[in-house]
Amino acid sequence: VSSYEALQRILKMKKNIILLGPPGAGKGTQGQLLSKKLNIPFISSGDALREEINQKSAIGEKVDSFIKKGALVPDYVIEEFIAAVLNKYDLSRGFILDGFPRTIHQADFLNNYLKDINAKVDAVIYISLPEEEIVKRISGRRVCKQCGAVYNIYFNPPKHDMKCDRCGGELVQRPDDKKEVVEHRIKVYKQETKPLIDYYNNHHLLYEVQGQGILQDVTERVEKVLNDRT
Ligand code: AP5
């Protein structure tokens, strides 16, 4: 089966996809690639929140201190926000959701939201990564201030010194990528988000992918697990 046919099969069977995993596992990187290939929206709660902070909106001001500390935004705030974000998209062909849900409460909320629009979660891709690798990847991450493209000074550097390959924008470090904040994000992930692995496993929706290795290898693994189970 050609790679194109395989992707078309995924789209027929598994179109509502959640990406789960520790900070820096590559959820955003893989999600954006998959979204382009499958031609379905990529929706990142972290990106959407950072956009609100940049625009200095009321919600941006409310969430800024949580994100800076590496804490989770409270469920009631993020749930209302994400519903408003999802409402803006045409989800009928599917979607890739990165960063939401992050607690069991949020997972139940998402199930109810999807039920109301006659949809459901089809697959949860859990990208795993050892802690040492997480810290290395996050410390090297740089993000384009203008278009949000993600680079890594160690693993995936821009072609021209600290300028975005796509739009020429300035590359910056995320404020929550500082070492102390990353350590806290990992702790919060273990306490609040890791229980979702069992939650989705119990619902027979979990597909684990090893996040180590070069980007293209991880992409292949993601496509393979989705394709194998269709
Ligand atoms: P969010 O933006 O979701 O952060 P995160 O989950 O910590 O995930 P990251 O964006 O750090 O990592 P990623 O897995 O996307 O990795 P990436 O692809 O960039 O959330 C930020 C904050 O917002 C939270 O702390 C919280 O405060 C708040 N928030 C968001 N959602 C919330 C919710 N639902 N509830 C409550 N609060 C919420 O890759 C990382 C780096 O590695 C990059 O530099 C990349 O180039 C590189 N890389 C990727 N793949 C590879 C590879 N295979 N080899 C080498 N390098 C690689």
Short mmCIF file of C-alpha atoms and ligand atoms in Angstrom, two decimals:
data_model
loop_
_atom_site.label_atom_id
_atom_site.label_comp_id
_atom_site.label_asym_id
_atom_site.label_seq_id
_atom_site.Cartn_x
_atom_site.Cartn_y
_atom_site.Cartn_z
CA VAL A 1 0.00 0.00 0.00
CA SER A 2 1.45 3.39 -0.95
CA SER A 3 1.97 5.97 1.74
CA TYR A 4 -0.79 8.12 0.18
CA GLU A 5 -3.28 5.22 0.24
CA ALA A 6 -2.30 4.41 3.80
CA LEU A 7 -3.00 8.00 4.86
CA GLN A 8 -6.34 7.97 3.08
CA ARG A 9 -7.26 4.84 5.03
CA ILE A 10 -6.32 6.55 8.28
CA LEU A 11 -8.54 9.46 7.35
CA LYS A 12 -11.54 7.20 6.79
CA MET A 13 -11.16 5.41 10.09
CA LYS A 14 -9.27 7.54 12.57
CA LYS A 15 -9.90 11.17 11.94
CA ASN A 16 -10.36 12.65 15.40
CA ILE A 17 -6.90 12.37 16.86
CA ILE A 18 -5.47 13.50 20.21
CA LEU A 19 -1.73 13.86 20.83
CA LEU A 20 -0.63 13.05 24.36
CA GLY A 21 2.83 13.06 25.91
CA PRO A 22 5.30 14.88 28.13
CA PRO A 23 6.48 18.43 27.41
CA GLY A 24 8.85 18.49 24.46
CA ALA A 25 7.94 15.00 23.22
CA GLY A 26 7.30 16.34 19.72
CA LYS A 27 3.50 16.59 19.82
CA GLY A 28 3.44 19.98 18.10
CA THR A 29 6.08 19.00 15.54
CA GLN A 30 4.38 15.73 14.59
CA GLY A 31 0.88 17.19 14.82
CA GLN A 32 1.63 19.93 12.33
CA LEU A 33 3.14 17.45 9.85
CA LEU A 34 0.23 15.04 10.14
CA SER A 35 -2.31 17.82 9.83
CA LYS A 36 -0.75 18.94 6.53
CA LYS A 37 -0.67 15.39 5.19
CA LEU A 38 -4.22 14.54 6.21
CA ASN A 39 -5.48 18.04 5.46
CA ILE A 40 -7.35 18.34 8.76
CA PRO A 41 -7.03 21.13 11.34
CA PHE A 42 -4.24 21.10 13.92
CA ILE A 43 -5.42 22.67 17.16
CA SER A 44 -2.92 23.30 19.96
CA SER A 45 -4.21 24.58 23.31
CA GLY A 46 -0.73 25.91 24.16
CA ASP A 47 -0.43 27.84 20.86
CA ALA A 48 -3.95 29.22 21.24
CA LEU A 49 -3.21 30.39 24.80
CA ARG A 50 0.11 31.98 23.78
CA GLU A 51 -1.69 33.83 20.99
CA GLU A 52 -4.10 35.29 23.57
CA ILE A 53 -1.14 36.36 25.73
CA ASN A 54 0.53 38.04 22.75
CA GLN A 55 -2.67 39.90 21.97
CA LYS A 56 -3.02 40.92 25.63
CA SER A 57 -6.65 39.81 25.62
CA ALA A 58 -8.66 39.30 28.85
CA ILE A 59 -8.17 35.53 28.70
CA GLY A 60 -4.48 36.05 27.89
CA GLU A 61 -4.04 38.11 31.04
CA LYS A 62 -5.88 35.51 33.09
CA VAL A 63 -3.68 32.58 31.97
CA ASP A 64 -0.28 34.29 31.68
CA SER A 65 0.85 33.69 35.29
CA PHE A 66 -0.10 29.97 35.15
CA ILE A 67 1.88 29.40 31.95
CA LYS A 68 4.92 31.35 33.17
CA LYS A 69 5.05 29.12 36.26
CA GLY A 70 4.52 25.93 34.27
CA ALA A 71 1.26 25.24 36.09
CA LEU A 72 -1.92 24.09 34.38
CA VAL A 73 -4.58 26.66 33.62
CA PRO A 74 -7.61 25.69 35.81
CA ASP A 75 -10.01 23.25 34.18
CA TYR A 76 -13.01 25.60 34.17
CA VAL A 77 -11.00 28.32 32.39
CA ILE A 78 -9.37 26.11 29.75
CA GLU A 79 -12.56 24.14 29.06
CA GLU A 80 -14.58 27.24 28.27
CA PHE A 81 -11.70 28.58 26.20
CA ILE A 82 -11.11 25.40 24.20
CA ALA A 83 -14.82 25.03 23.43
CA ALA A 84 -14.73 28.53 21.93
CA VAL A 85 -11.61 27.63 19.92
CA LEU A 86 -13.11 24.36 18.63
CA ASN A 87 -16.32 26.16 17.65
CA LYS A 88 -14.32 28.20 15.13
CA TYR A 89 -13.20 25.12 13.18
CA ASP A 90 -14.95 22.84 10.74
CA LEU A 91 -14.30 19.53 12.49
CA SER A 92 -16.35 17.40 10.11
CA ARG A 93 -13.32 15.91 8.32
CA GLY A 94 -11.44 15.34 11.57
CA PHE A 95 -8.89 17.15 13.72
CA ILE A 96 -5.62 16.79 15.58
CA LEU A 97 -5.74 18.12 19.12
CA ASP A 98 -2.45 18.85 20.92
CA GLY A 99 -2.30 19.77 24.62
CA PHE A 100 -5.96 19.17 25.41
CA PRO A 101 -7.14 17.24 27.36
CA ARG A 102 -4.55 17.35 30.14
CA THR A 103 -6.65 16.14 33.08
CA ILE A 104 -9.35 13.51 33.48
CA HIS A 105 -11.87 16.30 33.98
CA GLN A 106 -10.89 17.82 30.64
CA ALA A 107 -11.14 14.41 28.94
CA ASP A 108 -14.71 14.00 30.18
CA PHE A 109 -15.47 17.54 29.06
CA LEU A 110 -14.13 16.78 25.56
CA ASN A 111 -16.21 13.61 25.30
CA ASN A 112 -19.34 15.62 26.09
CA TYR A 113 -18.39 18.41 23.69
CA LEU A 114 -17.87 15.91 20.87
CA LYS A 115 -21.07 14.02 21.71
CA ASP A 116 -23.00 17.24 21.22
CA ILE A 117 -21.66 17.56 17.67
CA ASN A 118 -22.15 13.86 16.99
CA ALA A 119 -18.46 13.01 17.06
CA LYS A 120 -16.01 11.12 19.29
CA VAL A 121 -12.30 10.64 19.86
CA ASP A 122 -10.98 8.00 17.43
CA ALA A 123 -7.34 7.66 18.45
CA VAL A 124 -4.96 8.99 21.09
CA ILE A 125 -1.32 8.95 20.09
CA TYR A 126 0.89 8.87 23.16
CA ILE A 127 4.40 10.04 22.26
CA SER A 128 6.75 8.85 25.00
CA LEU A 129 10.21 10.28 25.71
CA PRO A 130 12.76 9.79 28.54
CA GLU A 131 13.23 12.73 30.89
CA GLU A 132 16.87 13.54 29.92
CA GLU A 133 15.80 13.85 26.30
CA ILE A 134 12.86 16.11 27.26
CA VAL A 135 15.18 18.60 28.97
CA LYS A 136 17.66 18.62 26.07
CA ARG A 137 14.96 19.13 23.45
CA ILE A 138 13.22 21.89 25.35
CA SER A 139 16.41 23.77 26.12
CA GLY A 140 17.19 23.83 22.38
CA ARG A 141 13.72 24.81 21.20
CA ARG A 142 13.30 28.13 19.42
CA VAL A 143 10.00 29.38 18.04
CA CYS A 144 9.31 31.93 15.30
CA LYS A 145 7.79 35.05 16.84
CA GLN A 146 5.82 35.69 13.67
CA CYS A 147 4.46 32.36 12.39
CA GLY A 148 5.03 29.97 15.31
CA ALA A 149 7.25 27.52 13.36
CA VAL A 150 9.27 25.35 15.76
CA TYR A 151 13.06 24.76 15.50
CA ASN A 152 15.74 23.25 17.65
CA ILE A 153 19.28 24.63 17.82
CA TYR A 154 20.66 21.09 18.36
CA PHE A 155 18.38 18.88 16.26
CA ASN A 156 16.53 21.00 13.74
CA PRO A 157 18.32 24.34 13.32
CA PRO A 158 17.12 27.08 10.96
CA LYS A 159 19.09 27.46 7.71
CA HIS A 160 19.99 31.08 8.49
CA ASP A 161 21.21 32.22 11.86
CA MET A 162 18.18 32.57 14.18
CA LYS A 163 15.76 33.54 11.40
CA CYS A 164 12.68 31.52 10.43
CA ASP A 165 13.09 29.52 7.19
CA ARG A 166 9.43 30.03 6.36
CA CYS A 167 8.89 33.75 6.97
CA GLY A 168 12.21 35.27 8.07
CA GLY A 169 10.75 36.07 11.53
CA GLU A 170 12.88 36.27 14.66
CA LEU A 171 13.36 33.01 16.59
CA VAL A 172 12.90 33.23 20.35
CA GLN A 173 12.85 30.95 23.39
CA ARG A 174 9.48 30.37 25.07
CA PRO A 175 9.44 31.95 28.57
CA ASP A 176 8.25 28.61 30.04
CA ASP A 177 11.22 26.78 28.48
CA LYS A 178 13.58 27.99 31.23
CA LYS A 179 15.12 25.08 33.17
CA GLU A 180 13.27 25.60 36.50
CA VAL A 181 9.93 25.99 34.74
CA VAL A 182 10.53 22.89 32.60
CA GLU A 183 11.19 20.85 35.75
CA HIS A 184 7.87 22.00 37.16
CA ARG A 185 6.04 21.24 33.88
CA ILE A 186 7.40 17.69 33.98
CA LYS A 187 6.19 17.28 37.57
CA VAL A 188 2.73 18.61 36.67
CA TYR A 189 2.63 16.30 33.65
CA LYS A 190 3.33 13.27 35.83
CA GLN A 191 0.69 14.20 38.39
CA GLU A 192 -2.12 15.53 36.24
CA THR A 193 -1.75 14.29 32.69
CA LYS A 194 -0.13 10.84 32.92
CA PRO A 195 -3.35 9.33 34.34
CA LEU A 196 -4.86 9.95 30.90
CA ILE A 197 -2.70 7.13 29.53
CA ASP A 198 -4.71 4.60 31.57
CA TYR A 199 -7.93 6.47 30.90
CA TYR A 200 -7.58 6.19 27.12
CA ASN A 201 -6.06 2.72 27.31
CA ASN A 202 -9.17 1.57 29.15
CA HIS A 203 -11.21 3.07 26.32
CA HIS A 204 -9.06 1.11 23.79
CA LEU A 205 -8.02 4.32 22.08
CA LEU A 206 -4.34 4.54 23.02
CA TYR A 207 -1.51 4.10 20.51
CA GLU A 208 1.99 4.45 21.95
CA VAL A 209 4.83 5.76 19.81
CA GLN A 210 8.46 6.08 20.96
CA GLY A 211 9.46 9.73 20.55
CA GLN A 212 13.24 9.08 20.39
CA GLY A 213 15.18 9.28 17.17
CA ILE A 214 15.06 11.62 14.24
CA LEU A 215 11.91 13.48 13.37
CA GLN A 216 11.16 11.47 10.20
CA ASP A 217 11.41 8.17 12.10
CA VAL A 218 8.87 9.37 14.65
CA THR A 219 6.54 10.48 11.83
CA GLU A 220 6.78 7.02 10.28
CA ARG A 221 5.96 5.40 13.62
CA VAL A 222 2.94 7.66 14.11
CA GLU A 223 1.60 6.83 10.65
CA LYS A 224 2.30 3.14 11.13
CA VAL A 225 0.38 2.76 14.39
CA LEU A 226 -2.59 4.59 12.95
CA ASN A 227 -2.50 2.57 9.76
CA ASP A 228 -2.01 -0.81 11.46
CA ARG A 229 -5.06 -0.39 13.63
CA THR A 230 -7.44 0.74 10.83
P1 AP5 B 1 1.94 23.39 25.61
O1 AP5 B 1 2.32 24.41 24.63
O2 AP5 B 1 0.92 22.37 25.27
O3 AP5 B 1 3.30 22.69 26.13
P2 AP5 B 1 3.73 21.15 26.38
O4 AP5 B 1 2.65 20.15 26.48
O5 AP5 B 1 4.61 21.26 27.55
O6 AP5 B 1 4.33 20.73 25.09
P3 AP5 B 1 5.47 21.41 24.32
O7 AP5 B 1 4.90 22.46 23.40
O8 AP5 B 1 6.56 21.85 25.27
O9 AP5 B 1 6.10 20.20 23.54
P4 AP5 B 1 5.74 19.37 22.22
O10 AP5 B 1 5.46 17.97 22.63
O11 AP5 B 1 4.69 20.07 21.40
O12 AP5 B 1 7.14 19.40 21.53
P5 AP5 B 1 7.67 20.13 20.18
O13 AP5 B 1 7.05 19.50 18.99
O14 AP5 B 1 7.57 21.62 20.31
O15 AP5 B 1 1.43 24.08 26.96
C1 AP5 B 1 2.10 25.17 27.55
C2 AP5 B 1 1.35 25.63 28.79
O16 AP5 B 1 0.02 26.05 28.47
C3 AP5 B 1 1.15 24.57 29.90
O17 AP5 B 1 2.26 24.46 30.75
C4 AP5 B 1 -0.10 25.12 30.62
O18 AP5 B 1 0.25 26.16 31.49
C5 AP5 B 1 -0.92 25.69 29.48
N1 AP5 B 1 -1.90 24.73 28.93
C6 AP5 B 1 -1.96 24.27 27.63
N2 AP5 B 1 -2.96 23.39 27.48
C7 AP5 B 1 -3.56 23.28 28.70
C8 AP5 B 1 -4.62 22.48 29.19
N3 AP5 B 1 -5.29 21.62 28.39
N4 AP5 B 1 -4.96 22.58 30.49
C9 AP5 B 1 -4.32 23.45 31.32
N5 AP5 B 1 -3.29 24.22 30.92
C10 AP5 B 1 -2.90 24.14 29.61
O19 AP5 B 1 9.20 19.67 20.25
C11 AP5 B 1 10.06 20.15 21.28
C12 AP5 B 1 11.44 20.47 20.69
O20 AP5 B 1 12.06 19.25 20.24
C13 AP5 B 1 11.40 21.40 19.46
O21 AP5 B 1 12.53 22.23 19.50
C14 AP5 B 1 11.48 20.46 18.26
O22 AP5 B 1 12.10 21.06 17.14
C15 AP5 B 1 12.34 19.32 18.83
N6 AP5 B 1 12.00 18.00 18.27
C16 AP5 B 1 10.78 17.50 17.97
N7 AP5 B 1 10.88 16.24 17.52
C17 AP5 B 1 12.22 15.91 17.57
C18 AP5 B 1 12.98 14.73 17.25
N8 AP5 B 1 12.38 13.61 16.82
N9 AP5 B 1 14.32 14.77 17.44
C19 AP5 B 1 14.91 15.88 17.90
N10 AP5 B 1 14.26 17.03 18.21
C20 AP5 B 1 12.92 17.04 18.06
#
